[in-house]
């Protein structure tokens, strides 16, 4: 089995976030978290839909307007110049390479790339409604509903950033260790390694996924793989709450209990309670559990391999803030 964080993960990205000067005014929107921190783990596939649509640099600003055909991406100075079909068509053309991605980071607020709360203007009053979505990003999401998608600006929020990266690294793990050489045994092993992580995000759907997997026969495997990936990403799309993380920690504690001294059990329980009361970050119970596993279960792979204990590289520091 390949390590979750070995090798770089292929991730799509709005070109301007890498510092490429592709914006309407010839500028960029370099995001240093993306270019400095995440680039250690990600192999980016940059794409600027407006440039690829032939709109040039510099170019007229595009905006979303409300129409009876839904939001359209038009030239802000001349609404009759509608670029929507060209921009969405690019996503369809790109589909073969999009299929190989484990995530996509989009530029916020853009009528082409924005994912959340993009302004869409009423044609007569000119009043904006912040409920739109960039037309290229919307088409990518429609074509690949399982693909982890996030805006660069939201990655700076600890919970949203951790959730996106958890989905990206889990999907990468799935590609390397299941999709590349699929078998029921590999799928079972993947499910087992991710048991506590899935439980922490959505216990009900995690149970359903386990039940569906248990019923799969060898000749049904190929058809089941897309279904498994869809449910897997759906489970992780719901951020793990503090209560659900505590529930998973309690399960890990239960697994460890026969190996711990009375003093270690009390200490672990106290640390979980401190985390429950928001007095310490998640990294503290995780570090304690890693320590106890190393001391008492050094050759026990089941717990050591649980992705719940490190779903995102610890060097990124998310568990210090959640
Ligand atoms: S937001 Fe998207 S369309 Fe706009 S400059 Fe960046 S990559 Fe190009």
Short mmCIF file of C-alpha atoms and ligand atoms in Angstrom, two decimals:
data_model
loop_
_atom_site.label_atom_id
_atom_site.label_comp_id
_atom_site.label_asym_id
_atom_site.label_seq_id
_atom_site.Cartn_x
_atom_site.Cartn_y
_atom_site.Cartn_z
CA UNK A 1 0.00 0.00 0.00
CA UNK A 2 1.31 3.45 -0.95
CA UNK A 3 1.53 6.11 1.77
CA UNK A 4 -1.27 8.70 1.60
CA UNK A 5 1.13 11.63 1.26
CA UNK A 6 3.73 10.06 -1.05
CA UNK A 7 3.96 11.77 -4.44
CA UNK A 8 2.17 14.91 -5.54
CA UNK A 9 -1.59 15.03 -6.00
CA UNK A 10 -2.95 16.39 -9.28
CA UNK A 11 -5.26 19.35 -8.55
CA UNK A 12 -6.91 21.77 -10.98
CA UNK A 13 -6.60 25.49 -10.27
CA UNK A 14 -7.60 28.90 -11.61
CA UNK A 15 -4.39 30.13 -13.28
CA UNK A 16 -4.49 33.59 -11.69
CA UNK A 17 -4.08 32.00 -8.22
CA UNK A 18 -0.62 30.79 -9.22
CA UNK A 19 0.43 34.33 -10.12
CA UNK A 20 -0.17 33.98 -13.86
CA UNK A 21 -1.09 37.38 -15.32
CA UNK A 22 -4.34 36.33 -16.95
CA UNK A 23 -6.93 38.60 -15.31
CA UNK A 24 -9.03 41.06 -17.34
CA UNK A 25 -6.55 43.85 -16.44
CA UNK A 26 -3.38 41.78 -16.98
CA UNK A 27 -2.96 41.22 -13.24
CA UNK A 28 -2.99 38.08 -11.11
CA UNK A 29 -4.37 36.90 -7.76
CA UNK A 30 -1.45 34.90 -6.38
CA UNK A 31 -2.41 33.07 -3.21
CA UNK A 32 0.68 32.33 -1.12
CA UNK A 33 -0.94 29.45 0.82
CA UNK A 34 -1.58 27.80 -2.54
CA UNK A 35 1.82 28.59 -4.08
CA UNK A 36 4.03 28.11 -0.99
CA UNK A 37 2.38 25.56 1.30
CA UNK A 38 0.09 23.42 -0.83
CA UNK A 39 2.48 23.24 -3.78
CA UNK A 40 4.63 20.90 -1.65
CA UNK A 41 1.83 18.34 -1.97
CA UNK A 42 -0.02 19.34 -5.14
CA UNK A 43 0.91 19.15 -8.80
CA UNK A 44 -1.26 21.92 -10.24
CA UNK A 45 -3.13 21.82 -13.54
CA UNK A 46 -3.77 25.55 -14.18
CA UNK A 47 -6.53 26.78 -16.46
CA UNK A 48 -7.98 30.21 -17.21
CA UNK A 49 -11.34 29.71 -18.94
CA UNK A 50 -11.67 33.35 -20.05
CA UNK A 51 -8.27 33.31 -21.77
CA UNK A 52 -8.94 29.87 -23.29
CA UNK A 53 -12.28 31.21 -24.55
CA UNK A 54 -10.25 33.68 -26.62
CA UNK A 55 -11.28 36.82 -24.72
CA UNK A 56 -7.71 38.11 -24.58
CA UNK A 57 -5.63 40.05 -22.04
CA UNK A 58 -6.62 42.75 -21.26
CA UNK A 59 -10.35 42.23 -21.91
CA UNK A 60 -13.74 43.66 -21.03
CA UNK A 61 -15.00 42.64 -17.61
CA UNK A 62 -17.55 39.82 -17.57
CA UNK A 63 -20.47 39.71 -15.14
CA UNK A 64 -23.33 37.35 -14.37
CA UNK A 65 -26.81 38.59 -15.22
CA UNK A 66 -30.18 37.03 -14.34
CA UNK A 67 -32.20 35.78 -17.33
CA UNK A 68 -35.09 33.34 -17.85
CA UNK A 69 -32.43 30.84 -18.99
CA UNK A 70 -30.66 31.15 -15.64
CA UNK A 71 -27.52 33.18 -14.92
CA UNK A 72 -25.50 34.11 -18.01
CA UNK A 73 -21.89 35.34 -18.20
CA UNK A 74 -21.92 38.42 -20.44
CA UNK A 75 -19.73 41.36 -21.35
CA UNK A 76 -20.43 44.01 -18.67
CA UNK A 77 -20.50 46.79 -21.29
CA UNK A 78 -22.70 44.94 -23.79
CA UNK A 79 -25.08 42.28 -22.47
CA UNK A 80 -25.64 40.91 -25.98
CA UNK A 81 -22.10 39.44 -25.88
CA UNK A 82 -22.89 36.21 -24.04
CA UNK A 83 -19.88 33.96 -23.31
CA UNK A 84 -21.70 31.32 -21.25
CA UNK A 85 -21.80 28.53 -23.83
CA UNK A 86 -18.12 28.91 -24.76
CA UNK A 87 -17.05 28.90 -21.10
CA UNK A 88 -19.15 25.86 -20.15
CA UNK A 89 -18.13 24.08 -23.37
CA UNK A 90 -14.49 24.35 -22.26
CA UNK A 91 -15.28 22.22 -19.20
CA UNK A 92 -16.75 19.55 -21.48
CA UNK A 93 -13.65 19.65 -23.70
CA UNK A 94 -11.40 19.32 -20.65
CA UNK A 95 -13.33 16.39 -19.21
CA UNK A 96 -10.71 13.66 -19.92
CA UNK A 97 -8.04 15.56 -17.98
CA UNK A 98 -10.51 16.64 -15.26
CA UNK A 99 -11.24 12.94 -14.64
CA UNK A 100 -7.66 12.52 -13.42
CA UNK A 101 -7.86 15.28 -10.80
CA UNK A 102 -8.28 14.81 -7.05
CA UNK A 103 -9.54 18.35 -6.43
CA UNK A 104 -10.04 21.81 -7.92
CA UNK A 105 -9.21 25.19 -6.35
CA UNK A 106 -11.13 28.07 -7.91
CA UNK A 107 -10.78 31.84 -7.66
CA UNK A 108 -13.62 33.34 -5.63
CA UNK A 109 -16.10 35.99 -6.86
CA UNK A 110 -15.38 35.34 -10.54
CA UNK A 111 -18.33 34.98 -12.98
CA UNK A 112 -16.35 32.15 -14.61
CA UNK A 113 -14.52 30.50 -11.67
CA UNK A 114 -16.39 31.46 -8.48
CA UNK A 115 -18.14 28.62 -6.66
CA UNK A 116 -20.09 30.36 -3.89
CA UNK A 117 -21.96 33.65 -3.58
CA UNK A 118 -20.92 35.16 -6.91
CA UNK A 119 -22.84 38.36 -7.69
CA UNK A 120 -25.51 37.98 -10.36
CA UNK A 121 -27.05 41.26 -11.52
CA UNK A 122 -30.69 42.08 -12.23
CA UNK A 123 -30.68 43.39 -15.81
CA UNK A 124 -32.95 46.39 -15.31
CA UNK A 125 -32.26 47.51 -11.74
CA UNK A 126 -28.58 46.50 -11.77
CA UNK A 127 -29.03 45.20 -8.21
CA UNK A 128 -26.67 42.26 -7.48
CA UNK A 129 -27.84 39.04 -5.84
CA UNK A 130 -24.93 37.14 -4.28
CA UNK A 131 -26.33 33.69 -5.09
CA UNK A 132 -24.61 33.02 -8.39
CA UNK A 133 -21.90 30.57 -9.41
CA UNK A 134 -19.22 31.01 -12.04
CA UNK A 135 -20.38 29.29 -15.21
CA UNK A 136 -17.17 27.29 -15.82
CA UNK A 137 -16.97 26.13 -12.18
CA UNK A 138 -20.67 25.21 -12.21
CA UNK A 139 -20.18 23.03 -15.29
CA UNK A 140 -17.13 21.28 -13.77
CA UNK A 141 -19.18 20.54 -10.66
CA UNK A 142 -22.08 19.28 -12.75
CA UNK A 143 -19.84 16.97 -14.80
CA UNK A 144 -17.91 15.60 -11.80
CA UNK A 145 -20.15 15.79 -8.71
CA UNK A 146 -17.66 13.71 -6.70
CA UNK A 147 -14.69 16.03 -7.31
CA UNK A 148 -13.63 18.04 -4.21
CA UNK A 149 -14.02 21.71 -5.12
CA UNK A 150 -13.18 24.79 -3.07
CA UNK A 151 -12.40 28.49 -3.45
CA UNK A 152 -8.90 29.67 -2.55
CA UNK A 153 -10.23 32.30 -0.15
CA UNK A 154 -12.13 29.70 1.88
CA UNK A 155 -9.03 27.52 2.32
CA UNK A 156 -7.85 30.05 4.92
CA UNK A 157 -10.76 29.03 7.15
CA UNK A 158 -9.35 26.15 9.26
CA UNK A 159 -12.47 23.98 9.13
CA UNK A 160 -13.23 24.52 5.43
CA UNK A 161 -9.56 24.15 4.47
CA UNK A 162 -9.13 20.96 6.47
CA UNK A 163 -12.33 19.53 5.02
CA UNK A 164 -11.30 20.21 1.41
CA UNK A 165 -7.81 18.76 1.93
CA UNK A 166 -9.20 15.69 3.70
CA UNK A 167 -11.35 14.99 0.64
CA UNK A 168 -8.45 15.58 -1.77
CA UNK A 169 -5.98 13.31 0.06
CA UNK A 170 -8.61 10.59 0.61
CA UNK A 171 -9.52 10.64 -3.09
CA UNK A 172 -5.82 10.44 -3.98
CA UNK A 173 -5.43 7.47 -1.62
CA UNK A 174 -8.46 5.83 -3.25
CA UNK A 175 -6.99 6.32 -6.75
CA UNK A 176 -3.58 4.91 -5.80
CA UNK A 177 -4.66 1.99 -3.67
CA UNK A 178 -8.06 0.97 -5.06
CA UNK A 179 -8.84 2.39 -8.48
CA UNK A 180 -5.40 1.59 -9.92
CA UNK A 181 -5.74 -2.14 -9.18
CA UNK A 182 -9.30 -2.73 -8.01
CA UNK A 183 -10.29 -5.76 -5.99
CA UNK A 184 -12.78 -6.40 -3.21
CA UNK A 185 -9.90 -7.09 -0.81
CA UNK A 186 -8.33 -3.67 -1.56
CA UNK A 187 -11.67 -1.95 -1.20
CA UNK A 188 -12.23 -3.66 2.17
CA UNK A 189 -8.75 -2.65 3.29
CA UNK A 190 -9.39 0.97 2.21
CA UNK A 191 -12.73 1.00 4.05
CA UNK A 192 -11.09 -0.41 7.16
CA UNK A 193 -8.30 2.22 7.18
CA UNK A 194 -10.86 5.01 6.81
CA UNK A 195 -13.40 3.63 9.30
CA UNK A 196 -12.97 6.26 12.03
CA UNK A 197 -12.57 9.13 9.57
CA UNK A 198 -15.87 8.29 7.84
CA UNK A 199 -17.53 7.84 11.23
CA UNK A 200 -16.38 11.32 12.28
CA UNK A 201 -17.92 12.94 9.19
CA UNK A 202 -21.22 11.15 8.65
CA UNK A 203 -21.83 8.02 10.75
CA UNK A 204 -25.19 7.15 9.14
CA UNK A 205 -23.92 7.28 5.55
CA UNK A 206 -20.66 5.57 6.59
CA UNK A 207 -22.73 2.66 7.90
CA UNK A 208 -24.67 2.50 4.64
CA UNK A 209 -21.44 2.48 2.63
CA UNK A 210 -20.09 -0.38 4.76
CA UNK A 211 -23.30 -2.37 4.26
CA UNK A 212 -23.27 -1.83 0.46
CA UNK A 213 -19.62 -2.87 0.30
CA UNK A 214 -20.27 -6.03 2.31
CA UNK A 215 -22.94 -7.08 -0.21
CA UNK A 216 -20.82 -6.55 -3.36
CA UNK A 217 -19.92 -9.64 -5.39
CA UNK A 218 -16.76 -9.97 -7.46
CA UNK A 219 -18.59 -9.57 -10.81
CA UNK A 220 -20.31 -6.40 -9.53
CA UNK A 221 -17.10 -4.65 -8.48
CA UNK A 222 -16.52 -2.57 -11.63
CA UNK A 223 -20.04 -1.13 -11.53
CA UNK A 224 -19.77 -0.51 -7.78
CA UNK A 225 -16.54 1.54 -7.87
CA UNK A 226 -18.16 4.83 -9.08
CA UNK A 227 -20.95 4.35 -6.53
CA UNK A 228 -18.37 3.86 -3.75
CA UNK A 229 -16.43 6.98 -4.80
CA UNK A 230 -19.61 9.08 -4.92
CA UNK A 231 -20.70 7.99 -1.42
CA UNK A 232 -17.16 8.36 -0.05
CA UNK A 233 -16.95 11.98 -1.21
CA UNK A 234 -20.51 12.67 -0.03
CA UNK A 235 -19.62 11.43 3.47
CA UNK A 236 -16.49 13.58 3.69
CA UNK A 237 -18.21 16.66 2.23
CA UNK A 238 -19.98 17.05 5.55
CA UNK A 239 -17.37 18.56 7.91
CA UNK A 240 -16.62 16.51 11.01
CA UNK A 241 -18.15 18.25 14.05
CA UNK A 242 -16.42 18.35 17.42
CA UNK A 243 -19.04 15.91 18.78
CA UNK A 244 -18.46 13.44 15.93
CA UNK A 245 -14.68 13.68 16.34
CA UNK A 246 -15.10 12.94 20.06
CA UNK A 247 -17.27 9.95 19.20
CA UNK A 248 -14.49 8.62 16.94
CA UNK A 249 -11.88 9.35 19.65
CA UNK A 250 -13.97 7.35 22.13
CA UNK A 251 -13.95 4.39 19.72
CA UNK A 252 -10.16 4.61 19.39
CA UNK A 253 -9.90 4.82 23.19
CA UNK A 254 -12.09 1.70 23.47
CA UNK A 255 -9.77 -0.11 21.06
CA UNK A 256 -6.76 0.85 23.17
CA UNK A 257 -8.21 0.33 26.64
CA UNK A 258 -6.91 -3.19 27.34
CA UNK A 259 -3.37 -1.98 26.71
CA UNK A 260 -3.41 1.12 28.92
CA UNK A 261 -2.60 1.59 32.58
CA UNK A 262 -5.28 3.15 34.82
CA UNK A 263 -3.29 6.38 34.86
CA UNK A 264 -3.05 6.52 31.04
CA UNK A 265 -6.79 5.88 30.71
CA UNK A 266 -7.56 8.75 33.12
CA UNK A 267 -5.17 11.09 31.29
CA UNK A 268 -6.62 10.25 27.86
CA UNK A 269 -10.17 10.72 29.16
CA UNK A 270 -9.22 14.10 30.67
CA UNK A 271 -7.69 15.24 27.37
CA UNK A 272 -10.81 14.19 25.44
CA UNK A 273 -12.94 16.13 27.96
CA UNK A 274 -10.71 19.21 27.57
CA UNK A 275 -11.16 18.98 23.81
CA UNK A 276 -14.94 18.56 24.28
CA UNK A 277 -14.92 21.79 26.35
CA UNK A 278 -12.95 23.64 23.66
CA UNK A 279 -9.98 24.15 26.01
CA UNK A 280 -7.42 22.48 23.73
CA UNK A 281 -7.15 21.93 19.95
CA UNK A 282 -7.67 18.57 18.23
CA UNK A 283 -3.93 18.04 17.87
CA UNK A 284 -3.61 17.32 21.64
CA UNK A 285 -5.77 14.14 21.84
CA UNK A 286 -4.32 13.04 18.48
CA UNK A 287 -0.75 13.42 19.75
CA UNK A 288 -1.62 11.53 22.94
CA UNK A 289 -3.15 8.67 20.92
CA UNK A 290 -0.14 8.51 18.58
CA UNK A 291 2.09 8.31 21.66
CA UNK A 292 0.02 5.53 23.27
CA UNK A 293 -0.06 3.53 20.04
CA UNK A 294 3.72 3.82 19.72
CA UNK A 295 4.29 2.76 23.31
CA UNK A 296 1.80 -0.11 23.49
CA UNK A 297 0.96 -1.20 19.94
CA UNK A 298 4.09 -0.51 17.93
CA UNK A 299 3.45 -3.42 15.58
CA UNK A 300 -0.32 -3.00 15.38
CA UNK A 301 -1.23 -1.76 11.94
CA UNK A 302 -5.03 -1.42 12.28
CA UNK A 303 -4.91 1.66 14.50
CA UNK A 304 -1.64 3.02 13.10
CA UNK A 305 -3.12 3.07 9.62
CA UNK A 306 -6.33 4.88 10.56
CA UNK A 307 -6.52 7.97 8.35
CA UNK A 308 -8.54 9.67 11.11
CA UNK A 309 -5.29 10.12 13.04
CA UNK A 310 -3.74 12.19 10.19
CA UNK A 311 -6.08 12.83 7.23
CA UNK A 312 -4.06 15.90 6.17
CA UNK A 313 -0.25 16.29 6.51
CA UNK A 314 0.35 17.53 10.04
CA UNK A 315 2.92 20.02 8.73
CA UNK A 316 0.00 22.10 7.36
CA UNK A 317 -1.02 22.71 10.98
CA UNK A 318 -4.80 22.33 10.62
CA UNK A 319 -5.23 20.16 13.72
CA UNK A 320 -3.62 22.96 15.78
CA UNK A 321 -6.57 25.17 14.88
CA UNK A 322 -9.59 22.81 14.89
S1 LIG B 1 -10.74 33.91 -12.08
FE1 LIG B 1 -10.70 32.34 -13.64
S2 LIG B 1 -11.26 33.40 -15.52
FE2 LIG B 1 -10.68 34.97 -14.04
S3 LIG B 1 -8.51 35.34 -14.42
FE3 LIG B 1 -8.64 33.79 -12.81
S4 LIG B 1 -8.51 31.85 -13.93
FE4 LIG B 1 -9.04 33.43 -15.44
#
